[in-house]
mmCIF file of C-alpha atoms and ligand atoms in Angstrom:
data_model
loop_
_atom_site.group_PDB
_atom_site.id
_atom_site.type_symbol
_atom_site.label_atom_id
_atom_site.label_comp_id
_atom_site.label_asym_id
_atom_site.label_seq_id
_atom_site.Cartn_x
_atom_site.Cartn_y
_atom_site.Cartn_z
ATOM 1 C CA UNK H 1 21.875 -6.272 5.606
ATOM 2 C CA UNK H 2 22.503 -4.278 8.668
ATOM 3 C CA UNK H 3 21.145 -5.206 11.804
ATOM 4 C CA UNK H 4 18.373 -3.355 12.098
ATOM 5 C CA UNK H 5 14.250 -3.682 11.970
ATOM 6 C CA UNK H 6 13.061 -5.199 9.095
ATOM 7 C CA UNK H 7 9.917 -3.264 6.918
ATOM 8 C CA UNK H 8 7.977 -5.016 4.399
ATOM 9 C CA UNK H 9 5.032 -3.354 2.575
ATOM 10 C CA UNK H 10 3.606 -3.802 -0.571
ATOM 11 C CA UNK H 11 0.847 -2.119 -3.050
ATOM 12 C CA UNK H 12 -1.238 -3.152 -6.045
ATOM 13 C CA UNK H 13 -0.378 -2.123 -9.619
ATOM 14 C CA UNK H 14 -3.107 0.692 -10.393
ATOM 15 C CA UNK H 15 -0.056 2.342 -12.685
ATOM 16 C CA UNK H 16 -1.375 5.864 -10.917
ATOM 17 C CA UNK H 17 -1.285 5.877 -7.314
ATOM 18 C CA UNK H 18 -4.561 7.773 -5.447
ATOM 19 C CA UNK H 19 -3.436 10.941 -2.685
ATOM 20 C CA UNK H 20 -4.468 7.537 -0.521
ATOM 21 C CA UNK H 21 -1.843 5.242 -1.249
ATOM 22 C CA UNK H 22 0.528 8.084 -1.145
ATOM 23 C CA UNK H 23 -0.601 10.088 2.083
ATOM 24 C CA UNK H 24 -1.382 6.572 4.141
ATOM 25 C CA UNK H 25 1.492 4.890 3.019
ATOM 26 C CA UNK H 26 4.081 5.520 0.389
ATOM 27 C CA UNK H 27 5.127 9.139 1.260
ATOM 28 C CA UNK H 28 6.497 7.406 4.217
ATOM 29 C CA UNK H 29 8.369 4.952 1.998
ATOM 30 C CA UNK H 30 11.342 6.984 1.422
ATOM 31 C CA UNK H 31 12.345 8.334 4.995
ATOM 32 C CA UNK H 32 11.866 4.837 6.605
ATOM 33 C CA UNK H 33 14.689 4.251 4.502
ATOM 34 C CA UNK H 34 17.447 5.790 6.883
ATOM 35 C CA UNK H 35 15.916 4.012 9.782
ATOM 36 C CA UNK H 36 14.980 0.654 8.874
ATOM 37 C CA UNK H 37 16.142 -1.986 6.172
ATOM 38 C CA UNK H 38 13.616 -1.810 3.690
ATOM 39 C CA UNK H 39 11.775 -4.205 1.239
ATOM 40 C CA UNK H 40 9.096 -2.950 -0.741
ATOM 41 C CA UNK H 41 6.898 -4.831 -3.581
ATOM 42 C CA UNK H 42 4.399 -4.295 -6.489
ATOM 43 C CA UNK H 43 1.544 -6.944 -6.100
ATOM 44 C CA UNK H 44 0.686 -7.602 -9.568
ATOM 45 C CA UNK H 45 -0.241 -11.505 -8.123
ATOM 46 C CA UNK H 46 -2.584 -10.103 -5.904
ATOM 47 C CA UNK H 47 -4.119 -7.594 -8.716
ATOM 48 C CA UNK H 48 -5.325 -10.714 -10.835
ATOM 49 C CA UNK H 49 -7.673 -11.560 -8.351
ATOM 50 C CA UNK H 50 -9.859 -9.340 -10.015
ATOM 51 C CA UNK H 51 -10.373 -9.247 -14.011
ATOM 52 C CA UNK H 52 -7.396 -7.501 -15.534
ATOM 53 C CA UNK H 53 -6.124 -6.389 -19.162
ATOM 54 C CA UNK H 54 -2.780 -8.069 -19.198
ATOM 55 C CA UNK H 55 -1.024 -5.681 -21.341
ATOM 56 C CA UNK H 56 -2.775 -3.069 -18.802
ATOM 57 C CA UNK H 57 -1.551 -4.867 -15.896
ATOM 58 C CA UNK H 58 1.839 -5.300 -17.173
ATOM 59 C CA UNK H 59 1.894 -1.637 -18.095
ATOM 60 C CA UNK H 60 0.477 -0.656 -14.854
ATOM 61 C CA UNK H 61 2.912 -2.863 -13.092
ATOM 62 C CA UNK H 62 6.160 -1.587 -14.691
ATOM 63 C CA UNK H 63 4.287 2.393 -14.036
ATOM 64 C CA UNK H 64 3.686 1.487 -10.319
ATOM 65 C CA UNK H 65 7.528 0.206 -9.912
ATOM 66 C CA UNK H 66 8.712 3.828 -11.708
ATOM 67 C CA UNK H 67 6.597 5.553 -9.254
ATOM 68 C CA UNK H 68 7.681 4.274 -6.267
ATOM 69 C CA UNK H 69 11.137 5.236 -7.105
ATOM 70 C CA UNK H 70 9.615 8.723 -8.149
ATOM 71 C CA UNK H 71 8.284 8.503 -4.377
ATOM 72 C CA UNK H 72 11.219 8.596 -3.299
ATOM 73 C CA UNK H 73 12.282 4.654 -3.072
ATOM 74 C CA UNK H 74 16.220 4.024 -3.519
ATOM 75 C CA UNK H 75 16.764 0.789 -4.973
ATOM 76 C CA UNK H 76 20.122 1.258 -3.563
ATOM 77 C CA UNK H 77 18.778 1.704 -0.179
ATOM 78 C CA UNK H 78 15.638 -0.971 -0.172
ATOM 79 C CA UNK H 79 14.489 -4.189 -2.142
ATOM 80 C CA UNK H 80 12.489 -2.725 -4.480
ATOM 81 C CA UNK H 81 10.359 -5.785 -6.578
ATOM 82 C CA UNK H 82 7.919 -7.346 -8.614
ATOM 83 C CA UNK H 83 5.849 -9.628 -6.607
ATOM 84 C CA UNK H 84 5.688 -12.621 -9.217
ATOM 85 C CA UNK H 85 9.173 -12.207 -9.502
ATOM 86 C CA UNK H 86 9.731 -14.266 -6.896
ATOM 87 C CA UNK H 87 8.374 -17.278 -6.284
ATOM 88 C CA UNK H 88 8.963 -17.565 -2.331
ATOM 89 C CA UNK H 89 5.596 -15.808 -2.099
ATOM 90 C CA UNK H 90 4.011 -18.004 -3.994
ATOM 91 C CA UNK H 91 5.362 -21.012 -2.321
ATOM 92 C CA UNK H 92 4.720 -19.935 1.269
ATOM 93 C CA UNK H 93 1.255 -19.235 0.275
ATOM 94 C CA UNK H 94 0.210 -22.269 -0.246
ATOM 95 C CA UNK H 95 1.856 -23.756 3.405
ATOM 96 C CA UNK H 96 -0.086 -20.686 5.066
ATOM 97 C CA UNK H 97 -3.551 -21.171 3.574
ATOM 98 C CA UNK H 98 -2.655 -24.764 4.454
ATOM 99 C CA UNK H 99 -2.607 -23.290 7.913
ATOM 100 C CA UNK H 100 -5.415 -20.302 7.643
ATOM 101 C CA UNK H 101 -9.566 -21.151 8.508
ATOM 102 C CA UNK H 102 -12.372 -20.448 6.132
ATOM 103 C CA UNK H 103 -13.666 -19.035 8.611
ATOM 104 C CA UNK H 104 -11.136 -16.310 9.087
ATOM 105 C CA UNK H 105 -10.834 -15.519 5.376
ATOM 106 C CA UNK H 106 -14.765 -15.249 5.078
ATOM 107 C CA UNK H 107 -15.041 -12.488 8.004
ATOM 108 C CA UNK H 108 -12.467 -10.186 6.247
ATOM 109 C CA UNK H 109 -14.644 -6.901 5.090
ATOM 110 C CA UNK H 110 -12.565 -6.683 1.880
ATOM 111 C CA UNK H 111 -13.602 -9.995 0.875
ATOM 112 C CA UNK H 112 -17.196 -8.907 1.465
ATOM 113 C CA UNK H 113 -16.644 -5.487 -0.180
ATOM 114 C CA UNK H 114 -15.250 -6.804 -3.202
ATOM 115 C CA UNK H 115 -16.791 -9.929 -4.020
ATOM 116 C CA UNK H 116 -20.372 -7.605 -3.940
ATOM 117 C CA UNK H 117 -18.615 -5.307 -6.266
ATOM 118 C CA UNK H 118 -17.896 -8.757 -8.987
ATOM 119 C CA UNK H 119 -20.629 -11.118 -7.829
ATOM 120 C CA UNK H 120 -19.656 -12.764 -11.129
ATOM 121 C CA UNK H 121 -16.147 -13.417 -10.250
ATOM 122 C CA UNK H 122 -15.642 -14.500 -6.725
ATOM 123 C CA UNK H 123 -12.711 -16.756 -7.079
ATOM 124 C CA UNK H 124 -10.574 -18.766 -5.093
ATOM 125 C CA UNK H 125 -7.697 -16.425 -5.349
ATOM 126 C CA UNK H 126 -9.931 -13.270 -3.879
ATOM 127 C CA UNK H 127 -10.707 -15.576 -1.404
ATOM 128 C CA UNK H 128 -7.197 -16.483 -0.290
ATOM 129 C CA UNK H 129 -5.822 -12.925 -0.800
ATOM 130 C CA UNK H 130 -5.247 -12.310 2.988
ATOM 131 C CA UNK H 131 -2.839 -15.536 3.194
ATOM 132 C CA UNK H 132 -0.573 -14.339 0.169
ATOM 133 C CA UNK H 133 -0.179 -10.995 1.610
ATOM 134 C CA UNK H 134 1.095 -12.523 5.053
ATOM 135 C CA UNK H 135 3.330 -14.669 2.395
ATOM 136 C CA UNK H 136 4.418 -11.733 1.285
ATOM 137 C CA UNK H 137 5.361 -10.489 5.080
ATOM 138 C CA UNK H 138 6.544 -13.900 6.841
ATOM 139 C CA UNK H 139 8.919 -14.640 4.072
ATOM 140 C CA UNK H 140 11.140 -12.057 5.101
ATOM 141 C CA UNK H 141 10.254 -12.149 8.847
ATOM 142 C CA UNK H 142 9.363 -8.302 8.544
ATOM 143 C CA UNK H 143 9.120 -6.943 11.724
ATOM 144 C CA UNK H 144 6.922 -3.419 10.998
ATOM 145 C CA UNK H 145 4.381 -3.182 7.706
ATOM 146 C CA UNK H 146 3.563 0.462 7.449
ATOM 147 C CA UNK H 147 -0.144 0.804 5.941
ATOM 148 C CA UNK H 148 -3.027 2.692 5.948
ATOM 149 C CA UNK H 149 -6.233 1.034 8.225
ATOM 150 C CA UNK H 150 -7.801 -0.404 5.294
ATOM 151 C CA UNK H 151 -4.639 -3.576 5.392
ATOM 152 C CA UNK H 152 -5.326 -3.466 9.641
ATOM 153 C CA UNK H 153 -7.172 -6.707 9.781
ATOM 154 C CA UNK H 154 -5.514 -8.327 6.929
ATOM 155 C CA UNK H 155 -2.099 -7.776 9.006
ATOM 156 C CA UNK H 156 -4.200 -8.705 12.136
ATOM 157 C CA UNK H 157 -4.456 -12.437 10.410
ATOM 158 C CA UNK H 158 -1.245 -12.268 9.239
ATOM 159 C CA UNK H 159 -0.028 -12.259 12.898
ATOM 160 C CA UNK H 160 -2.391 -15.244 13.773
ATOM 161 C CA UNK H 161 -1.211 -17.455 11.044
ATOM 162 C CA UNK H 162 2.385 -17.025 12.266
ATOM 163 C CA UNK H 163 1.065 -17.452 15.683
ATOM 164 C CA UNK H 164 -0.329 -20.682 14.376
ATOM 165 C CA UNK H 165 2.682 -21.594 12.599
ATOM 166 C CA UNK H 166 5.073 -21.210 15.421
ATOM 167 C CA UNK H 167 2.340 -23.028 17.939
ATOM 168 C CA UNK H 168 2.135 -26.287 15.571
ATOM 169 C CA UNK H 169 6.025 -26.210 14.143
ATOM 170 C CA UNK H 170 8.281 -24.142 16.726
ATOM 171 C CA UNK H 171 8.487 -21.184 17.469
ATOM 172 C CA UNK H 172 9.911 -19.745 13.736
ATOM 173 C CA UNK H 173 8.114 -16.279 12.640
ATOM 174 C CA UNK H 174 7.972 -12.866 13.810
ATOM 175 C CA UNK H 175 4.510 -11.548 14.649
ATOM 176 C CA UNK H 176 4.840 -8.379 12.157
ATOM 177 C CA UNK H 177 3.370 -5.216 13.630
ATOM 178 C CA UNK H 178 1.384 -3.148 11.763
ATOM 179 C CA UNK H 179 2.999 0.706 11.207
ATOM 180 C CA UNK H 180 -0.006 3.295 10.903
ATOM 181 C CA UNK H 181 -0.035 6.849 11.368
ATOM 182 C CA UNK H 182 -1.789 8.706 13.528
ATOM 183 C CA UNK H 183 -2.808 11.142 10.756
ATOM 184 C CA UNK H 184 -3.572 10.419 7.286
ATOM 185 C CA UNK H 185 -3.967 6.244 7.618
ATOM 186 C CA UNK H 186 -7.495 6.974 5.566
ATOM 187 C CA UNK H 187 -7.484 9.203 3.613
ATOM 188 C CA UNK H 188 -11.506 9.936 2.521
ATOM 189 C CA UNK H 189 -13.403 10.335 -1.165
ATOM 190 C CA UNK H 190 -13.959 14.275 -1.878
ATOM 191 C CA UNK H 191 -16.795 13.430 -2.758
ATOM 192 C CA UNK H 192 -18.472 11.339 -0.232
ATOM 193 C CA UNK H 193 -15.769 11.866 3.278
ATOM 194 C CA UNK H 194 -17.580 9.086 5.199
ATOM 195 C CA UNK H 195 -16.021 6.763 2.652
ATOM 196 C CA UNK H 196 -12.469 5.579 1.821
ATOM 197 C CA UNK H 197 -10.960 7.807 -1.345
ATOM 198 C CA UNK H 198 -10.337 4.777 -3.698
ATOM 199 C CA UNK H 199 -9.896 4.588 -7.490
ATOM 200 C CA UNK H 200 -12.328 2.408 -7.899
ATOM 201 C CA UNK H 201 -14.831 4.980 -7.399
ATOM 202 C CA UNK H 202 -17.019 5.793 -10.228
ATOM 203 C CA UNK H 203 -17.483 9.546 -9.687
ATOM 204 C CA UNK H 204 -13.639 10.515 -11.304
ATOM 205 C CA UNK H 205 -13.643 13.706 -8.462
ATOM 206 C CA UNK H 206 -13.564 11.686 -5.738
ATOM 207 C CA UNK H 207 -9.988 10.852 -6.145
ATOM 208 C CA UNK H 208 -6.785 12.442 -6.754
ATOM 209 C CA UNK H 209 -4.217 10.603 -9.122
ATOM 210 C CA UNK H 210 -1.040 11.841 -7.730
ATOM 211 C CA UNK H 211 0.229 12.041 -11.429
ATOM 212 C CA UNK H 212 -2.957 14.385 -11.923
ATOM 213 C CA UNK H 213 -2.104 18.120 -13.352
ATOM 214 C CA UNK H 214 -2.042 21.113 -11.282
ATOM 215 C CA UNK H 215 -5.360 21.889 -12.498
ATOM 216 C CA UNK H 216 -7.042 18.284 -12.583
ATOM 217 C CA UNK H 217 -6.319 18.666 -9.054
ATOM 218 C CA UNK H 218 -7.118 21.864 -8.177
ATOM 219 C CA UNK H 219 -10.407 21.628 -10.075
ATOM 220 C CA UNK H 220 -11.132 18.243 -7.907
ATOM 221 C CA UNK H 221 -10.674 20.113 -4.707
ATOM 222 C CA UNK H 222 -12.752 23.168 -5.390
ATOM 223 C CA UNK H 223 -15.836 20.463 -6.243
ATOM 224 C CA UNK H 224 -15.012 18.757 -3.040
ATOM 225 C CA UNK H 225 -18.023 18.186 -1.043
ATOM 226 C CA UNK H 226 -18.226 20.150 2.682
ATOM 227 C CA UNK H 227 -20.701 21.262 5.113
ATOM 228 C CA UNK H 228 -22.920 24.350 5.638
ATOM 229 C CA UNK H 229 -21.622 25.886 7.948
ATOM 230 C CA UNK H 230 -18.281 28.018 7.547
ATOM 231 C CA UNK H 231 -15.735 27.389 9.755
ATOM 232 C CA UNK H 232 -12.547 25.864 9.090
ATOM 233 C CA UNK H 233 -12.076 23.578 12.135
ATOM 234 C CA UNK H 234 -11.451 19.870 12.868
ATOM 235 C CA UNK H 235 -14.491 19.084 14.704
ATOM 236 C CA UNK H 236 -16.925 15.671 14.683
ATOM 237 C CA UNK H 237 -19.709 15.809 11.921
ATOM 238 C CA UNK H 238 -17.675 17.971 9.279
ATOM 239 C CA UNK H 239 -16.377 15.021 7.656
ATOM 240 C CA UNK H 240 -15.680 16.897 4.006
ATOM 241 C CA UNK H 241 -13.241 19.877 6.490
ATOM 242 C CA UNK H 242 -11.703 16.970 8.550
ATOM 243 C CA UNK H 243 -10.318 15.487 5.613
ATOM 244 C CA UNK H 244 -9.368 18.335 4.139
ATOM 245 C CA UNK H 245 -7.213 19.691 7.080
ATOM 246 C CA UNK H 246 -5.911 16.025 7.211
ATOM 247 C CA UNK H 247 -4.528 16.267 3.792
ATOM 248 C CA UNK H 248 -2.954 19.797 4.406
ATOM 249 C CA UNK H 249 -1.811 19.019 8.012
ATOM 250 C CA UNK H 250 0.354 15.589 6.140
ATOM 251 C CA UNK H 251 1.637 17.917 2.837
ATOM 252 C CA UNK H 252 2.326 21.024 4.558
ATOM 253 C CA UNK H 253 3.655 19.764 8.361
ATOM 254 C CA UNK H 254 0.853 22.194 10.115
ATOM 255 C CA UNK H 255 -0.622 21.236 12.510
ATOM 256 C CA UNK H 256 -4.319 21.471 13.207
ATOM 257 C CA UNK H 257 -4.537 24.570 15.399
ATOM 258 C CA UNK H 258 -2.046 25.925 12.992
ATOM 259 C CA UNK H 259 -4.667 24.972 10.073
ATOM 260 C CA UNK H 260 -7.261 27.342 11.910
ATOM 261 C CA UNK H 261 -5.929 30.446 12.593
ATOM 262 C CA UNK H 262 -4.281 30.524 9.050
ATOM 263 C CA UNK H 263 -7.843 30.299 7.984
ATOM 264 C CA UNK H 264 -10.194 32.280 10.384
ATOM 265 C CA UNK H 265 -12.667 34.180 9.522
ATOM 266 C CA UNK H 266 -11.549 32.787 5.540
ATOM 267 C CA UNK H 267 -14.112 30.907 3.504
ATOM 268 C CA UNK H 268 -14.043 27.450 2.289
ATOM 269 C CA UNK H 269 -13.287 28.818 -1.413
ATOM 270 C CA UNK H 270 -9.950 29.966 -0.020
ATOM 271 C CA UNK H 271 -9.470 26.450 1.816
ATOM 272 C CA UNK H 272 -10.328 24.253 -0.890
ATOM 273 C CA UNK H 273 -7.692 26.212 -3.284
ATOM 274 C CA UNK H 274 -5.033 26.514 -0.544
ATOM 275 C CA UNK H 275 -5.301 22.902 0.018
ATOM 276 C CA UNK H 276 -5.733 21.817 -3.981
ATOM 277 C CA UNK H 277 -2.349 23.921 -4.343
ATOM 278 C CA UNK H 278 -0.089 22.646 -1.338
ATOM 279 C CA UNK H 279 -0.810 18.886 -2.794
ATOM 280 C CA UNK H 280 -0.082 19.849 -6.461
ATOM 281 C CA UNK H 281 2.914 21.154 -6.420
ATOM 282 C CA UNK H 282 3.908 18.840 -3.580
ATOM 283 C CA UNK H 283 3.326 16.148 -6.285
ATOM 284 C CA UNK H 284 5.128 18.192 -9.603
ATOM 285 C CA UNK H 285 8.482 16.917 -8.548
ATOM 286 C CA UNK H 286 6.921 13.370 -8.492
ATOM 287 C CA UNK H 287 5.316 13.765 -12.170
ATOM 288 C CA UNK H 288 8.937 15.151 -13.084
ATOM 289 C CA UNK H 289 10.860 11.974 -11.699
ATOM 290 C CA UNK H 290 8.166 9.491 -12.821
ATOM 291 C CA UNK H 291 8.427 10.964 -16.604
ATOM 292 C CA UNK H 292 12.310 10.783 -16.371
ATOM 293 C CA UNK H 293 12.535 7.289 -14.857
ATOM 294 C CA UNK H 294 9.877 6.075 -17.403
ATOM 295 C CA UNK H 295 11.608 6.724 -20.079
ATOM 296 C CA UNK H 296 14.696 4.947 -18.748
ATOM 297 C CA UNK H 297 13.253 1.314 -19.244
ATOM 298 C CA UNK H 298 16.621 -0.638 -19.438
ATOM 299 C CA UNK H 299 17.794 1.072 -15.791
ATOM 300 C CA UNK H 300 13.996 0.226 -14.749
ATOM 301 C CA UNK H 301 14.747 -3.190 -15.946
ATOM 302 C CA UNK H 302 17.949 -3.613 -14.029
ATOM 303 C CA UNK H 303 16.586 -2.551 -10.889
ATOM 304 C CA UNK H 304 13.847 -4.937 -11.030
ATOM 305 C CA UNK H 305 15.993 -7.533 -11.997
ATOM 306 C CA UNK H 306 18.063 -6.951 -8.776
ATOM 307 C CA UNK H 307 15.549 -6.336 -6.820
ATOM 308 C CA UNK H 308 14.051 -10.047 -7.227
ATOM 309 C CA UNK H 309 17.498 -11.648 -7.141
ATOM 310 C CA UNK H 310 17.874 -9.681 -3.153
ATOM 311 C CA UNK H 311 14.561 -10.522 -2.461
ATOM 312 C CA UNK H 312 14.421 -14.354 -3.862
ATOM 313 C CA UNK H 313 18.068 -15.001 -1.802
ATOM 314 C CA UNK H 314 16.882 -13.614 1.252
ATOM 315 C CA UNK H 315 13.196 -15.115 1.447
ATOM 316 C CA UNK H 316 14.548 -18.536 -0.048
ATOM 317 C CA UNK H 317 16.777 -18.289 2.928
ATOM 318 C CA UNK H 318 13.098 -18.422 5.405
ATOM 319 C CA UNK H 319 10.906 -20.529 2.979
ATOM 320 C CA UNK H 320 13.309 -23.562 2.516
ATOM 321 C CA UNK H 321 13.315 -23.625 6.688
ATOM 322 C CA UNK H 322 9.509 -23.876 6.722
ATOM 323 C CA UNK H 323 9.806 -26.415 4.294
ATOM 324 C CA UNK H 324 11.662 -28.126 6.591
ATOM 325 C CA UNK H 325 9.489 -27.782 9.446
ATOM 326 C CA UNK H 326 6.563 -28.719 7.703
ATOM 327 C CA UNK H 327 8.097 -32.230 6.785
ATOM 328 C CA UNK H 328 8.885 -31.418 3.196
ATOM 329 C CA UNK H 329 12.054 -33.809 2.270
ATOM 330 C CA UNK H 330 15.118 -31.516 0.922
ATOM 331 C CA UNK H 331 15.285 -31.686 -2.652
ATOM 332 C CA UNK H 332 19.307 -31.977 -2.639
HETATM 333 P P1 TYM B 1 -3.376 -1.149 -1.787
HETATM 334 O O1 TYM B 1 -2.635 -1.330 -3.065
HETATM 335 O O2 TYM B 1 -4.869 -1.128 -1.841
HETATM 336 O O3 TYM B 1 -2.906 0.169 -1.067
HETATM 337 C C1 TYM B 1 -1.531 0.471 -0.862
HETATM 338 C C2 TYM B 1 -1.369 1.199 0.450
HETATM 339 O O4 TYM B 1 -2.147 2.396 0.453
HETATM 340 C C3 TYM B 1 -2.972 2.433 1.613
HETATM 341 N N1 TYM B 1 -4.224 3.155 1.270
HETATM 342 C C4 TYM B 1 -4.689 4.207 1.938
HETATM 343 N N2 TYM B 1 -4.219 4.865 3.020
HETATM 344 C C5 TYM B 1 -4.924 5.929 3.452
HETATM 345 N N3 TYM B 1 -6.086 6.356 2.870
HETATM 346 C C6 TYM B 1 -6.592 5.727 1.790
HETATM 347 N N4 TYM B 1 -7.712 6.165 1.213
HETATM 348 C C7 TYM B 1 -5.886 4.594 1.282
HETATM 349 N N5 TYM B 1 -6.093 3.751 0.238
HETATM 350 C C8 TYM B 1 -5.065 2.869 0.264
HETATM 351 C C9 TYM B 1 -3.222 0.982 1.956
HETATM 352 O O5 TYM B 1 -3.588 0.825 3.305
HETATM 353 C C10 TYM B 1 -1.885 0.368 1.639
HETATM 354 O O6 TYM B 1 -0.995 0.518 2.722
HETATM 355 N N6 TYM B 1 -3.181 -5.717 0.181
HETATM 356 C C11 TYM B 1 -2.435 -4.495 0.001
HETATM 357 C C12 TYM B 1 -1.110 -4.674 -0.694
HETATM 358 C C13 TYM B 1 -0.231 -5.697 -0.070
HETATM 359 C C14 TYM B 1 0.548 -5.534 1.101
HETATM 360 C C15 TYM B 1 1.241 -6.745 1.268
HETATM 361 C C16 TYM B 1 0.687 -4.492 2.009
HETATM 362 C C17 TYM B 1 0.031 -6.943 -0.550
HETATM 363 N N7 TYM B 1 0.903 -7.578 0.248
HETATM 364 C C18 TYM B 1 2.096 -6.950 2.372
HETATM 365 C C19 TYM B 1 1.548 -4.696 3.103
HETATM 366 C C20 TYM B 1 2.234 -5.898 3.260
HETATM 367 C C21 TYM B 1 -3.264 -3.544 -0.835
HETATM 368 O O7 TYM B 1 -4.096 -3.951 -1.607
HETATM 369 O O8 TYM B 1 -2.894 -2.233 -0.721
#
């Protein structure tokens, strides 16, 4: 690999991404590209930490891996994977939670959140998501982990189990920095805008599937919920607007002040359809790729297949040295 800063991100197998996932992090996928070496992974081992159909998951899985490439991934430019593929991640795990407090893992809000929303189900693995995910980072030594906020205190551990690492073995990993936006890193429910737009919302127009038709999504903007008042500016209390005009401002390049003369004295009717139509057919040439590389399963399969053998050489590379450091004896 060239020398250059090393990315790392990853994102669960829904099979669909939301307008979330794509405006707060994988849209950005594709151009880091030509800046940065790039590895990029489906988290199917993270997904089973809640209840799944496994012929939905694997479905899902293989659907999330064609729609990153759709996304604009080049698994001739990045290492594009399948998290259980390789089975650094799953080895390093275990040495960081070896090296992570209860205590940390029970203040993380996503633990909270989710073990509410499955009170029947709060297993270990929930529990310990936050130290595969930096197992996921500090087996490659990634240096930048672009995200939306939601991962910003997840990556915020991640940093002090390497710090904790490196302070009981040697100095060994790189503190990863997070790489959020200053626009678009949450992207909110059209239905509710105080709260995160996430597909596990009930109400089925809070979200946008970016594989959604043109009029699924126009439809689910014209019901999205706004204000009273009538004008079309970025201002604090018009939650519904704000997020609107964030989603516009990150598909169309405008910026805000841009956003509000093209709409004064315009209602929200107008707004609502000139924002449902910028994001649907900035997402038809996705749906187009995605349906093309779907069909393709054996080139699918041979990307994935490459993808884990880069990945596996270059994390085996970091994870046999920590096995080293942590007094493991060589096997050979
Ligand atoms: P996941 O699968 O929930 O989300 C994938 C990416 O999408 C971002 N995102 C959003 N951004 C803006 N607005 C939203 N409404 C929104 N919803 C989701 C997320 O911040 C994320 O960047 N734990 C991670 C996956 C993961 C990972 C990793 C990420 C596993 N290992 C290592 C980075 C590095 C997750 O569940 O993301």
């Amino acid at each position: 690999m060239e020398d250059k800063k090393l990315i790392f991100s990853g994102i669960q197998p829904t099979g669909t991404f939301t307008l979330g996932n794509y405006i707060g992090a994988v849209r950005n996928w594709g151009p880091l590209q030509d800046q940065y070496n790039c590895i990029y992974c489906v988290v199917d081992m993270h997904a089973i930490t809640v209840r799944q159909d496994p012929v939905k998951l694997r479905q899902n899985t293989m659907n999330s891996y064609a729609l990153l490439m759709a996304c604009g991934v080049d698994p001739e430019k990045s290492i594009l994977f399948i998290q259980s593929h390789v089975k650094t991640h799953a080895e390093l795990n275990w040495i960081l939670c070896c090296n992570t407090q209860f205590g940390e893992l029970s203040r993380m809000t996503q633990f909270k959140d989710k073990s509410q929303r499955h009170p029947d189900d709060v297993n270990a693995g929930l529990f310990t998501y936050p130290s595969l995910m930096a197992a996921d980072i500090l087996a490659y030594n990634a240096d930048l982990v672009p995200v939306g906020i939601d991962q910003k205190q997840h990556l915020e551990l991640a940093r002090n189990i390497a710090q904790r690492f490196n302070q009981r073995y040697g100095d060994f990993f790189t503190l990863p920095e997070p790489y959020i936006q200053e626009i678009g890193a949450k992207v909110m429910s059209l239905q509710e805008p105080t709260k995160k737009m996430s597909k596990s919302d009930e109400n089925p127009n809070a979200c946008i599937l970016i594989l959604d038709d043109k009029d699924t999504i126009i439809r689910k903007f014209k019901r999205a919920v706004t204000d009273s008042d009538a004008e079309i500016c970025y201002r604090e209390g018009k939650d519904g607007i704000n997020n609107l005009m964030t989603i516009y401002s990150t598909i169309t390049g405008k910026d805000f002040a841009a956003i509000e003369s093209e709409f004064a004295g315009k209602g929200y009717g107008d707004f609502k359809l000139a924002v449902g139509e910028a994001v649907a057919d900035h997402l038809e040439p996705v749906r187009t790729e995605f349906a093309r590389l779907s069909a393709d399963k054996e080139y699918l399969k041979k990307c994935y297949t490459e993808g884990a053998e880069k990945a596996l050489r270059y994390s085996q590379r970091i994870v046999s040295k920590v096995y080293r450091k942590v007094g493991f004896v060589d096997r050979t």
